[in-house]
Short mmCIF file of C-alpha atoms and ligand atoms in Angstrom, two decimals:
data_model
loop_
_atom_site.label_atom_id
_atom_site.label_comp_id
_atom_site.label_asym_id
_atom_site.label_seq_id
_atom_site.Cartn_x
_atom_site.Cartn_y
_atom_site.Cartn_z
CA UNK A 1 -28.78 10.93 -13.70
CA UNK A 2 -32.00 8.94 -12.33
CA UNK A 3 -32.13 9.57 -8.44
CA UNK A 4 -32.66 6.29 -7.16
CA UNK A 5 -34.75 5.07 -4.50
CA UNK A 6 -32.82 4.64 -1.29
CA UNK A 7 -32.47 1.05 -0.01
CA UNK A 8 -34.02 2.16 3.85
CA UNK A 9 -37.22 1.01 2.48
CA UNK A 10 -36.14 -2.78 3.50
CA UNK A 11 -35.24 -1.12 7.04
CA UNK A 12 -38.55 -1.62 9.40
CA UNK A 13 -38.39 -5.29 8.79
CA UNK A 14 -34.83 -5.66 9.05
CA UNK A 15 -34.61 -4.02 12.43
CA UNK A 16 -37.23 -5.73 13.90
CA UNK A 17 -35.62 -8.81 12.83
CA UNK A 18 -32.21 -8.35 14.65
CA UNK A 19 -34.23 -6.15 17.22
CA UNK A 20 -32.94 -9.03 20.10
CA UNK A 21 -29.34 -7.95 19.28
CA UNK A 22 -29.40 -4.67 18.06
CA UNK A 23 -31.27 -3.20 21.12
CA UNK A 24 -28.58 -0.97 22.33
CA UNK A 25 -27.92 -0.21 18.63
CA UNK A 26 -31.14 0.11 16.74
CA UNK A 27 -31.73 1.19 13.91
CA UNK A 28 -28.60 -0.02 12.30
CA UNK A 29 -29.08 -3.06 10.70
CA UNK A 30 -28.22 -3.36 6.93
CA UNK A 31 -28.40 -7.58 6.58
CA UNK A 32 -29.31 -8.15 2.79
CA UNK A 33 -29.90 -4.59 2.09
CA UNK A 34 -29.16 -4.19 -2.00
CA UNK A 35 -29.92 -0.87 -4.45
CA UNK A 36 -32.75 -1.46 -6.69
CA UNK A 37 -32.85 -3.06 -10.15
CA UNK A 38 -33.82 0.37 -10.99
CA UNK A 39 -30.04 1.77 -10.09
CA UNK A 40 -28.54 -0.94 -12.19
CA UNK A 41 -30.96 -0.27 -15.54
CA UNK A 42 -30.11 2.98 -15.01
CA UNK A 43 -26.35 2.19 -15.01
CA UNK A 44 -26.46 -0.37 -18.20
CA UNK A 45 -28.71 2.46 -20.50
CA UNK A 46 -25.70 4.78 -19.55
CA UNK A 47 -23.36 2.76 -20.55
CA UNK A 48 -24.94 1.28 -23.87
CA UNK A 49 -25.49 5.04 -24.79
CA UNK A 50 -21.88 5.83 -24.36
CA UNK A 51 -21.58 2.68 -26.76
CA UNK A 52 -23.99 3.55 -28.98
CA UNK A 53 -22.27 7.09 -29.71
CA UNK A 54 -18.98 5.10 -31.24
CA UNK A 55 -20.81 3.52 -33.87
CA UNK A 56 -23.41 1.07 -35.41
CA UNK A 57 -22.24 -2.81 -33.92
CA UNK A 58 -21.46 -1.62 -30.45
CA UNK A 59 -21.16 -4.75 -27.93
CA UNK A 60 -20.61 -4.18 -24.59
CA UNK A 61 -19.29 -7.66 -22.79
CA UNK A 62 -18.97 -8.18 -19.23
CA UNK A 63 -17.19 -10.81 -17.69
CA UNK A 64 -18.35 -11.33 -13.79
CA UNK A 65 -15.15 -12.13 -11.18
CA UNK A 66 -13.73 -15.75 -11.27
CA UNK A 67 -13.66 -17.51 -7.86
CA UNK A 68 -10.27 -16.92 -6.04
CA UNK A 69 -8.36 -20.37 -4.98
CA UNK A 70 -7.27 -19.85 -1.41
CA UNK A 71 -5.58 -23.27 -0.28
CA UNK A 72 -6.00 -26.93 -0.63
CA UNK A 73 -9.50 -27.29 -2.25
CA UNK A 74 -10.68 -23.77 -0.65
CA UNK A 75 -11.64 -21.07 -2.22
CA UNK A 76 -11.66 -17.10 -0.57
CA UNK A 77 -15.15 -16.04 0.25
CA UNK A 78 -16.91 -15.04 -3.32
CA UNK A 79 -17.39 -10.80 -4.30
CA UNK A 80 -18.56 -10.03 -7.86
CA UNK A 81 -16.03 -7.50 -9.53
CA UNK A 82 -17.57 -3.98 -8.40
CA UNK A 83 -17.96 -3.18 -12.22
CA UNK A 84 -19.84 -6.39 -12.99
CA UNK A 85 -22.44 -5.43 -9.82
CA UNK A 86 -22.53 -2.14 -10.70
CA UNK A 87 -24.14 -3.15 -14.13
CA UNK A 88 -26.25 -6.23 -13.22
CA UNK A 89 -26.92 -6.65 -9.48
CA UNK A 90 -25.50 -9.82 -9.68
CA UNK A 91 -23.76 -11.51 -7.20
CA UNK A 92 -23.08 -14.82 -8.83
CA UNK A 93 -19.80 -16.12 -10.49
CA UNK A 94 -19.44 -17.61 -14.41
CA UNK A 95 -21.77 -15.00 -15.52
CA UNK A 96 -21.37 -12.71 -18.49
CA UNK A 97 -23.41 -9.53 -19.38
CA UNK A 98 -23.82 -8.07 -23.03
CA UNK A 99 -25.30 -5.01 -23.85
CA UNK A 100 -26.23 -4.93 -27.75
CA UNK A 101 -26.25 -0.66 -27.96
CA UNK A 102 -28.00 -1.07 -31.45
CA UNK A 103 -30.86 -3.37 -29.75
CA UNK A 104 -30.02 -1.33 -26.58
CA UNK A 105 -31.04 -5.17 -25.10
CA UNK A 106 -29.10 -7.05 -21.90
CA UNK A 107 -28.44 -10.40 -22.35
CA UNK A 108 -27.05 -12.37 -19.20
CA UNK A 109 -25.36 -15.97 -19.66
CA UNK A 110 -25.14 -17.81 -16.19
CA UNK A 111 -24.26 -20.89 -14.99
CA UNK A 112 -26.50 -23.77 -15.74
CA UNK A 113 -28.08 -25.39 -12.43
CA UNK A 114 -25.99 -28.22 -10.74
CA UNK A 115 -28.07 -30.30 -8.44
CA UNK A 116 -24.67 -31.51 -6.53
CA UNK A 117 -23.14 -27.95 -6.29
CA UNK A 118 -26.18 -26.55 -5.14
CA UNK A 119 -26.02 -28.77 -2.24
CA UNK A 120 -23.09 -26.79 -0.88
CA UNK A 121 -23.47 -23.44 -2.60
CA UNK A 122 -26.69 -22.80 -2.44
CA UNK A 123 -28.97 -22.37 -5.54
CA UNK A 124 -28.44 -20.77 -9.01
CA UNK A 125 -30.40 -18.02 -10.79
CA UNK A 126 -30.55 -19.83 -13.83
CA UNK A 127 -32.63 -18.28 -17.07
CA UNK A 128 -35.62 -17.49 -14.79
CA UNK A 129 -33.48 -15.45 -11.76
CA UNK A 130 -31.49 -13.65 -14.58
CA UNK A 131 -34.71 -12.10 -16.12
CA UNK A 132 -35.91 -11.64 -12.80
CA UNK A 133 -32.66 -9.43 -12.17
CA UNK A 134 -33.84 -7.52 -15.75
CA UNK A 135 -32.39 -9.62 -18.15
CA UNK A 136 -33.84 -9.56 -21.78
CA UNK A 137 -32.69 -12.54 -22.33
CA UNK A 138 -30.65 -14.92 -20.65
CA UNK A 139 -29.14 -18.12 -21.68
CA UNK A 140 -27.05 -20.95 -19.95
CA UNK A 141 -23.59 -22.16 -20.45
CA UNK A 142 -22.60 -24.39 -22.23
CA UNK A 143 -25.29 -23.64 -24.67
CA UNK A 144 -24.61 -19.69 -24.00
CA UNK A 145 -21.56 -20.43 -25.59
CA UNK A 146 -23.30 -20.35 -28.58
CA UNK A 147 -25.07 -16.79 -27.76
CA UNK A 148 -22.14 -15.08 -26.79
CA UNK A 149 -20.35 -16.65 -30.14
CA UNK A 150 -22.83 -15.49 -32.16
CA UNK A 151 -23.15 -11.69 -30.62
CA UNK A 152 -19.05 -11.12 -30.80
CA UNK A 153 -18.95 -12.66 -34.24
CA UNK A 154 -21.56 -10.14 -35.05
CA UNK A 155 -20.35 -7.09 -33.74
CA UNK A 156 -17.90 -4.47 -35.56
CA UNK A 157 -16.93 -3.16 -31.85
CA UNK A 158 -16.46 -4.91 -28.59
CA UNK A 159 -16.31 -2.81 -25.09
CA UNK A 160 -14.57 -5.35 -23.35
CA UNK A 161 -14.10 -5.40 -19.35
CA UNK A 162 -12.58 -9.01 -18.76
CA UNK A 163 -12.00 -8.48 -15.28
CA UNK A 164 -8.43 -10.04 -15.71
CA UNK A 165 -10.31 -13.76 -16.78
CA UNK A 166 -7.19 -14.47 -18.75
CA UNK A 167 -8.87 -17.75 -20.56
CA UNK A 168 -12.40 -15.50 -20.78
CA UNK A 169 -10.45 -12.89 -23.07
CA UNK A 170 -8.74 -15.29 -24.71
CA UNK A 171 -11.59 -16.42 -26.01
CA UNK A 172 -13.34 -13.27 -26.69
CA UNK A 173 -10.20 -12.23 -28.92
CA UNK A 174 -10.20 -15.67 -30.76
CA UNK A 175 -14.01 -15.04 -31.84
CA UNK A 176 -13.28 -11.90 -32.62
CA UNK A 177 -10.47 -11.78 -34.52
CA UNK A 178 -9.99 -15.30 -35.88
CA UNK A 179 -6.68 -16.78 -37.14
CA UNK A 180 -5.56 -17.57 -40.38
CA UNK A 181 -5.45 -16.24 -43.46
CA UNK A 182 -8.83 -17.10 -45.14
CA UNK A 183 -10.31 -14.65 -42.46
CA UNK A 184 -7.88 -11.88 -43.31
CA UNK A 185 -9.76 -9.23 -45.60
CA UNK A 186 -6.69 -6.89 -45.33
CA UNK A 187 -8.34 -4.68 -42.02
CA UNK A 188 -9.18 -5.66 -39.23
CA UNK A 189 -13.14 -5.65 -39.19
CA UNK A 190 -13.62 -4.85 -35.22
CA UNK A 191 -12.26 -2.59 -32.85
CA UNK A 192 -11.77 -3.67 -29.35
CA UNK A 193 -12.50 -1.13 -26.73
CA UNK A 194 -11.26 -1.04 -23.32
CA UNK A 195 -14.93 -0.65 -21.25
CA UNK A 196 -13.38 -0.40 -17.59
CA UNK A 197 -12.21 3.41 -18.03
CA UNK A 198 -15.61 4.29 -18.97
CA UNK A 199 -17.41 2.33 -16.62
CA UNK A 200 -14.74 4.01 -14.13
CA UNK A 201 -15.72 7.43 -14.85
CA UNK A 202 -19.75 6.44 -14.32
CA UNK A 203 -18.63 5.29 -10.76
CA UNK A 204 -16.40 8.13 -9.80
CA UNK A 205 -19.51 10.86 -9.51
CA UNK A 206 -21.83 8.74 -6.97
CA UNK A 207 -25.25 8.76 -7.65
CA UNK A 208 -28.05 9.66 -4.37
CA UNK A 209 -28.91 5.76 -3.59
CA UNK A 210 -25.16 5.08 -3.46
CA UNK A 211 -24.17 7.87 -0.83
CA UNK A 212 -27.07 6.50 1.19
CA UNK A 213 -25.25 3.16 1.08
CA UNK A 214 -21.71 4.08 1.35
CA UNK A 215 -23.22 6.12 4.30
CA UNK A 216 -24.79 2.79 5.70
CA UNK A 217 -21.43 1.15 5.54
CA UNK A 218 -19.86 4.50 7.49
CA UNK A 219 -22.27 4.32 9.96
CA UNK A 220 -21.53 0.40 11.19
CA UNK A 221 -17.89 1.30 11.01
CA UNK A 222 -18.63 4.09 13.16
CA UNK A 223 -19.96 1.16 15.68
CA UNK A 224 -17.30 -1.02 14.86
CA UNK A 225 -14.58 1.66 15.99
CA UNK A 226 -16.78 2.68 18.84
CA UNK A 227 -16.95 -0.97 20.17
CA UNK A 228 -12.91 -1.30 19.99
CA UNK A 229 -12.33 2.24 21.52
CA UNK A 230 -14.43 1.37 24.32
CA UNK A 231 -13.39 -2.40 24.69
CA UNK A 232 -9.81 -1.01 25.04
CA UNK A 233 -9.12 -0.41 28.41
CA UNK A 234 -9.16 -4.28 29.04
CA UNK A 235 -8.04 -5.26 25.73
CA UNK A 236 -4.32 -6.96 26.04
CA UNK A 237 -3.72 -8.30 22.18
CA UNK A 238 -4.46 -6.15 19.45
CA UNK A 239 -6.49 -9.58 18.36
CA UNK A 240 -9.46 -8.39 20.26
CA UNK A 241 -9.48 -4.40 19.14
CA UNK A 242 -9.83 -6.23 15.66
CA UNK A 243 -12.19 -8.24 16.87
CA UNK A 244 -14.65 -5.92 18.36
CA UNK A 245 -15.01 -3.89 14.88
CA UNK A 246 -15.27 -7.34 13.31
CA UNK A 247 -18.10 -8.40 15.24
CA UNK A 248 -19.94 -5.46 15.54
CA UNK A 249 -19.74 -4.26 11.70
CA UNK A 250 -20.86 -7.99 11.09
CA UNK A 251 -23.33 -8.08 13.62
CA UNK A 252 -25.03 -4.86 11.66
CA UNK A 253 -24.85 -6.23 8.70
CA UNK A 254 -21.48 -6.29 6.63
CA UNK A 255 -21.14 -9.47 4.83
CA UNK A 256 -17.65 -8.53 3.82
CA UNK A 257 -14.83 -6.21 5.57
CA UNK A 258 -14.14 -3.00 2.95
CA UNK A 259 -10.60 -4.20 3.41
CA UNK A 260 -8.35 -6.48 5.83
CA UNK A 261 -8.31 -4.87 9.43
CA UNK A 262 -5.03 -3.05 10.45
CA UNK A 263 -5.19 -2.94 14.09
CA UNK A 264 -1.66 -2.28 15.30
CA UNK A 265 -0.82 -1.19 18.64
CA UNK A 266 2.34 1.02 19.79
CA UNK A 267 5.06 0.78 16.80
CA UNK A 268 3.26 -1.59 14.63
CA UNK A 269 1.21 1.36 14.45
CA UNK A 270 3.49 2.52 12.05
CA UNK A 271 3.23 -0.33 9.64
CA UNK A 272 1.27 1.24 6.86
CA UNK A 273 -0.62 -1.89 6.13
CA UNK A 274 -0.34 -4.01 9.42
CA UNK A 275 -1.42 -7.31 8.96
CA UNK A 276 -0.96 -9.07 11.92
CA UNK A 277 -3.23 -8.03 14.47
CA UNK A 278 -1.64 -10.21 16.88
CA UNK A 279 0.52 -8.30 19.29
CA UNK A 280 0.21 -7.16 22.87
CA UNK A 281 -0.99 -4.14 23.30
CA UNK A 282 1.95 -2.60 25.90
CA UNK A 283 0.97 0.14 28.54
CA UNK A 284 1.08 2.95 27.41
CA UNK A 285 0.93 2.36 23.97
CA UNK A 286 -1.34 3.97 21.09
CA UNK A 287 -3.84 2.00 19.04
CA UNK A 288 -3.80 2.79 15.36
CA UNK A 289 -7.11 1.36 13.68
CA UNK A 290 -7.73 1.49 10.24
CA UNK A 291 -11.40 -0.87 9.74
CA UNK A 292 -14.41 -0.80 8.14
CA UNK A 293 -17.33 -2.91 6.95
CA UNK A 294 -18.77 -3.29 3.66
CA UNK A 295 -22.60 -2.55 3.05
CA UNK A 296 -24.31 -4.02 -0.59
CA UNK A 297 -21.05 -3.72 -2.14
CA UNK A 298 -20.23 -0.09 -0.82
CA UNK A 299 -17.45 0.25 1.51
CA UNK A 300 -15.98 2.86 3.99
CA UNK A 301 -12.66 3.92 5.39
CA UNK A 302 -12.23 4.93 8.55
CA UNK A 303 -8.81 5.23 11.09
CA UNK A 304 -8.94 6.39 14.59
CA UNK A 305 -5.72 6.05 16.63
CA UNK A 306 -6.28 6.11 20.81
CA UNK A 307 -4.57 5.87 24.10
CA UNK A 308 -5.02 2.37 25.16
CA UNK A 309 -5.17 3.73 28.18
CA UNK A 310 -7.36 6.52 27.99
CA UNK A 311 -4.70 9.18 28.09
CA UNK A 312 -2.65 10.41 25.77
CA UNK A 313 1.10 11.34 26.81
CA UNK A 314 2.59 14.91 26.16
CA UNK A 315 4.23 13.53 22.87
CA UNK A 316 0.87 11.54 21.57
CA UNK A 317 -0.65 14.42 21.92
CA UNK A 318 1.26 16.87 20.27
CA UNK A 319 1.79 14.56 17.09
CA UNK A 320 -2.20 13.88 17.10
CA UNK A 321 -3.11 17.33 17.28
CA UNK A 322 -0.94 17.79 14.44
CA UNK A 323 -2.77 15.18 12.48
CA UNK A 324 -6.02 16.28 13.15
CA UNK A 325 -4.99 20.12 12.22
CA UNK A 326 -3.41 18.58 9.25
CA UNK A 327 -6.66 16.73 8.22
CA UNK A 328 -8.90 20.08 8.60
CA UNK A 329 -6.87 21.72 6.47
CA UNK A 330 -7.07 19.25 3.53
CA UNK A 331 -10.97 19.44 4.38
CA UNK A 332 -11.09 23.09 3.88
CA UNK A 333 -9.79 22.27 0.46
CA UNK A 334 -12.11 20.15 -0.67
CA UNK A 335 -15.18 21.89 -2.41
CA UNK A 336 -16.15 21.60 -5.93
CA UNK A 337 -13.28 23.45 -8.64
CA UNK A 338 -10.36 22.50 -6.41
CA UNK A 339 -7.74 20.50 -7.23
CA UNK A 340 -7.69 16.97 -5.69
CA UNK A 341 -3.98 17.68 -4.98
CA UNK A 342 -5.07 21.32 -3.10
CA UNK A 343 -5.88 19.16 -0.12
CA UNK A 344 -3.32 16.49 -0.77
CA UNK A 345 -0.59 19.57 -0.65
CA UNK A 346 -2.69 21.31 2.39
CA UNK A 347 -2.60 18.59 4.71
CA UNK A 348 0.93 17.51 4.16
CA UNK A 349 2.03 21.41 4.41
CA UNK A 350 0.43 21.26 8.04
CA UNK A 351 2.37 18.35 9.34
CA UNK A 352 5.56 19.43 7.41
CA UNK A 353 5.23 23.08 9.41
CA UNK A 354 3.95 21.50 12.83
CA UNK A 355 7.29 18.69 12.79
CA UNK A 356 9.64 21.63 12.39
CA UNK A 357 7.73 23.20 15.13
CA UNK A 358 8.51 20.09 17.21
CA UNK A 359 11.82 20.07 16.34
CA UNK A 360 11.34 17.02 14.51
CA UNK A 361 12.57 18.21 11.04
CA UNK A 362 15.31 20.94 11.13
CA UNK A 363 15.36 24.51 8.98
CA UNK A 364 13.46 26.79 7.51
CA UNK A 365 9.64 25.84 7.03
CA UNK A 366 9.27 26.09 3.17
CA UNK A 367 12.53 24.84 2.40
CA UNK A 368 11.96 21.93 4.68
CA UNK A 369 8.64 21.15 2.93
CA UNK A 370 10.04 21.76 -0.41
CA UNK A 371 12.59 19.36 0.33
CA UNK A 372 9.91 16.66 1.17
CA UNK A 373 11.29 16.47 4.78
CA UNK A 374 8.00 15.20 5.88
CA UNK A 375 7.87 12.10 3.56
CA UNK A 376 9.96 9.72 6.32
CA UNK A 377 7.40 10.69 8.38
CA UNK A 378 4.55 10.66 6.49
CA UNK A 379 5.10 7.97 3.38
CA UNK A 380 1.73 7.38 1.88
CA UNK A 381 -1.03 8.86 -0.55
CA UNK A 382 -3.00 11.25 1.85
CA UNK A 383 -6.72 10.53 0.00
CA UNK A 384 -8.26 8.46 -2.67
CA UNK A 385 -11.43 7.75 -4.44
CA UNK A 386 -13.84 6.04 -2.30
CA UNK A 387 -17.00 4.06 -3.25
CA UNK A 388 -17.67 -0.04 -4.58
CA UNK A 389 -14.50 -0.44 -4.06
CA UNK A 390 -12.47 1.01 -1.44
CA UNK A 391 -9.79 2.38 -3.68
CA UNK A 392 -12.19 3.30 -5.66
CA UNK A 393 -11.96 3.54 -9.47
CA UNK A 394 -11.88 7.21 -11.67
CA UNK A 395 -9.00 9.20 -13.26
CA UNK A 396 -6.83 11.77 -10.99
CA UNK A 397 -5.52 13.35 -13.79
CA UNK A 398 -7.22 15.62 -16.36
CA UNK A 399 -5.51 14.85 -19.47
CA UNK A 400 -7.03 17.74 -21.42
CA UNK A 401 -6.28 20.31 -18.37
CA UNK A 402 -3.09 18.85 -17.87
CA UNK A 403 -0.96 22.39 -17.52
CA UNK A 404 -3.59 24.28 -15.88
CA UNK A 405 -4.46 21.94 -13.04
CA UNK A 406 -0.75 20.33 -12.59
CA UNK A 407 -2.03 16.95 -13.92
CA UNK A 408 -4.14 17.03 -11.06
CA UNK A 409 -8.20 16.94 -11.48
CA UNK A 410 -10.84 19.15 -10.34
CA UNK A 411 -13.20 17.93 -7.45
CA UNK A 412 -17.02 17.44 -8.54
CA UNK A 413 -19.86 17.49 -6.82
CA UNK A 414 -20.70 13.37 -5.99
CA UNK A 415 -17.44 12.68 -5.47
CA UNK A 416 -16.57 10.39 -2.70
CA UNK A 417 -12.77 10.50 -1.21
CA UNK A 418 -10.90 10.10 2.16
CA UNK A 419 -8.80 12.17 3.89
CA UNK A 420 -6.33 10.84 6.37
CA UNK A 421 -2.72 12.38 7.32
CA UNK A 422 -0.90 10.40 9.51
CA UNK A 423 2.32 10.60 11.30
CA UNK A 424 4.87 7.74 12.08
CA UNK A 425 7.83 7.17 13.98
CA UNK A 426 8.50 3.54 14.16
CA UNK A 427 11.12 2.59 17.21
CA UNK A 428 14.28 2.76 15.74
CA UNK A 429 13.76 5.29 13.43
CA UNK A 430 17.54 7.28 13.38
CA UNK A 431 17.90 11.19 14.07
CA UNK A 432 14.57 10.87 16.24
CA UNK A 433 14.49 11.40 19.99
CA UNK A 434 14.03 8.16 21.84
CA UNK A 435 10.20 10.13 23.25
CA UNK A 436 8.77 10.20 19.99
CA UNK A 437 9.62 6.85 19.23
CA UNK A 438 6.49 3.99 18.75
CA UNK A 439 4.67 6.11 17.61
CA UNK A 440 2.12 5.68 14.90
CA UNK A 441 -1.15 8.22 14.12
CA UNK A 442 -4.00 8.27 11.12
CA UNK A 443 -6.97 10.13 11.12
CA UNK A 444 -9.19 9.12 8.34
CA UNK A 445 -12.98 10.05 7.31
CA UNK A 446 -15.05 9.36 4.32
CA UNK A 447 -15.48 12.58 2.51
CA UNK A 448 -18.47 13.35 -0.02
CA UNK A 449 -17.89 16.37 -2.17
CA UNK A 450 -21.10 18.54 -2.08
CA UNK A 451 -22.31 21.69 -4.26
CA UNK A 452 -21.15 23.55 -1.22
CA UNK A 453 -18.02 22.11 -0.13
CA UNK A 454 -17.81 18.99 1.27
CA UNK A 455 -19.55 16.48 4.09
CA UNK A 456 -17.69 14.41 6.46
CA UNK A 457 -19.92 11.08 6.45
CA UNK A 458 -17.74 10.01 9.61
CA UNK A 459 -18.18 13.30 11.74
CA UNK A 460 -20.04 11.26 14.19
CA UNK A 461 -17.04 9.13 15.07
CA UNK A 462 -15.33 11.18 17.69
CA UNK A 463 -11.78 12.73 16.43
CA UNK A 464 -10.67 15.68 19.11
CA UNK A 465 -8.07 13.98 21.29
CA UNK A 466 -10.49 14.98 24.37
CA UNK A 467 -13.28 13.30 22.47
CA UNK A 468 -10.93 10.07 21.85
CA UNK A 469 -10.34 10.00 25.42
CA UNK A 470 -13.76 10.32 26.65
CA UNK A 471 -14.73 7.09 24.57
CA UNK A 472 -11.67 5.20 25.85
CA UNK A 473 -12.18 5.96 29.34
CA UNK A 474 -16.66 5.82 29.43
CA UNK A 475 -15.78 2.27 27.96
CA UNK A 476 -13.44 1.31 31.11
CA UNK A 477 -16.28 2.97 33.40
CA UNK A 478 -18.68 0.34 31.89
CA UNK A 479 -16.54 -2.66 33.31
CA UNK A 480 -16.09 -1.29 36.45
MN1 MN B 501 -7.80 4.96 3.01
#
């Protein structure tokens, strides 16, 4: 695979840029900063080989994301599909990519320009901007309705990824196989291919120039987190810990949050996916936060859960040591060879154990665990794929290794996953003693599988509960 050129290259003109607000901060700053048209070639030739080796006629078409309607006459802030950017670099919507694998040429269709639109949109790439993003040839709609008619009528195999465009596959399908029988020859005279699990599998083993950006977008969470531990000895509303990762991940250059914030303080700590971020943070209480920006399309995952008020109590403590010995042990799992689920099983063994320890779950250890005990306390996946998209695409399962490996897959080097145990005990929760009660912990970091074993990209973010502390409490020094 082509090692690509790392996107820091932009960096000496970005900082100075923001060098006004980034002073305490510099040299983060990622505003604007893309991969190279270079990465994307690299990522189309791939793919146009792969369809090249089923057969003369091999199409490849590529349907970009259509807008989301929010309310009203709004619309939710526009991200190309991650498969769609992966392959073209493009950012704009209404846009459609074919690779011809016999040409081995890129053709992309956009959006004619639209004087009035462009007014509030900004403007279009238009046939010029789409060769200038490495098009071949490009073509406007409505008249690329005649290209892309022409290509799929010509094609004996079409690697579709429709990117759920219900009316754009529609369409696709009615070129492709038209109705009525003066066009039936008795076989069908294409195959349809289903592109997104191959385009998957390119993704799932991350190439040098991607690490370095799904790095960038660790390293502004790291802030982000840093900002809200510190901030939280005067923050009353979990509003403003959400806030402060918000504005600081923005501020460094995250157009777009990897995924919603889930700031929830005390038992809503609990709620796996906490949307609210709207509740007073009591004294006392812990503050589960699971944020992160997104940097040129690459996203991060990170969870840290603090004292609000510095300190952890006996019981916090206990559970989040537990969490964080539960999370090194998946780690020490995680090393090219092993099975995904060698961590998965590691980490939740550790909690299992350490909540009979505490009394929490009653019997004998591996009965307890065998019984799944720990699954009211722990209800959720315990890593995933990590990369364009934050549940990132790739197979978990090794169909052909299916007995050996327990349906589970190997790790590879290039891999990018999180690990994050967690422990929860939501008020309320019956057979529980009234101490452990509202109380929510995750640990999460962004792992990269390595030759070796494996890097944790967010090891700079403190995790020791002493560590946690420190941050907490330096943060309430500041104010004073
Ligand atoms: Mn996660």
């Amino acid at each position: 695979m082509p090692r690509c050129r790392s996107a820091l290259f932009l960096l000496p003109a970005l900082v100075s840029t923001f060098a006004p607000v980034l002073a305490a901060q510099a040299p983060l700053a990622y505003h604007g900063v893309r991969l190279p048209k270079a990465f994307f070639a690299g990522n189309r030739a791939r793919l146009m080989a792969r369809a090249k080796a089923m057969g003369p006629g091999s199409l490849v078409v590529v349907k970009s994301m259509p807008l989301q309607p929010s309310s009203g006459d709004g619309e939710h802030l526009y991200r190309q599909d991650s498969d769609f950017y992966y392959l073209t670099g493009v950012e704009e919507e209404h846009a459609v990519a074919l690779l011809d694998a016999d040409k081995g040429t890129y053709t992309l269709l956009v959006q004619a320009s639209d004087p009035r639109r462009e007014i509030y949109d900004g403007p279009r790439l238009g046939v010029e901007g789409a060769k200038a993003r490495g098009a071949d040839e490009a073509a406007v709609f409505p008249a690329a309705e005649k290209t892309l008619n022409e290509a799929l009528a010509k094609a004996k195999r079409i690697v579709l990824i429709d990117n759920f465009d219900e009316t754009f596959r529609t369409k696709v399908l009615d070129v492709a196989y038209p109705k009525g029988a003066a066009t039936w020859k008795g076989d069908y005279e294409k195959s349809l291919v289903d592109g997104r699990p191959i385009v998957a599998e390119m993704r799932l083993i991350k190439q040098p120039c991607e690490i370095d950006m799904i790095q960038h977008a660790v390293d502004v969470s790291i802030e982000g987190h840093l900002a809200a531990m510190r901030g939280s000895a005067s923050f009353t509303n979990e509003g403003q810990v959400a806030a402060a990762l918000e504005g600081t991940v923005r501020a460094l250059g995250a157009r777009f949050l990897a995924y919603e914030t889930i700031a929830g303080a005390g038992s809503n700590g609990c709620v796996l996916h906490y949307p609210f971020n709207d509740q007073p943070i009591l004294p006392g209480s812990l503050i589960l936060m699971d944020a992160s920006g997104e940097v040129g399309y690459y996203t991060s995952d990170i969870t840290r859960t603090w004292p609000a008020s510095g300190t952890f109590s006996p019981e916090q403590r206990a559970l989040y040591d537990l969490v964080l010995k539960a999370q090194e042990a998946g780690l020490q799992e995680v090393r090219p060879g092993r099975l995904h689920e060698a961590s998965i099983r590691a980490a939740a063994r550790v909690v299992s154990d350490g909540l009979v320890d505490l009394g929490l779950i009653k019997g004998e250890k591996e009965a307890a665990f065998k019984r799944g005990d720990w699954n009211k306390f722990l209800p959720h996946g315990i890593s995933h794929y990590l990369g364009l998209d934050v549940h990132d695409v790739g197979s978990y399962g090794a169909p052909s290794e299916f007995h050996r490996h327990g349906g589970m897959r190997p790790l590879e080097a290039g891999m990018v996953l999180t690990m994050e145990p967690g422990i929860y005990i939501p008020k309320g929760m019956e057979g529980v003693d009234a101490k452990w009660q509202g109380i929510g912990i995750r640990i999460e970091d962004v792992i990269l599988v390595t030759p070796e074993g494996c890097r944790n990209l967010s090891a700079r973010l403190p995790r020791k509960a002493e560590e946690v502390e420190k941050v907490v409490r330096s943060g309430a020094k500041l104010r004073k």
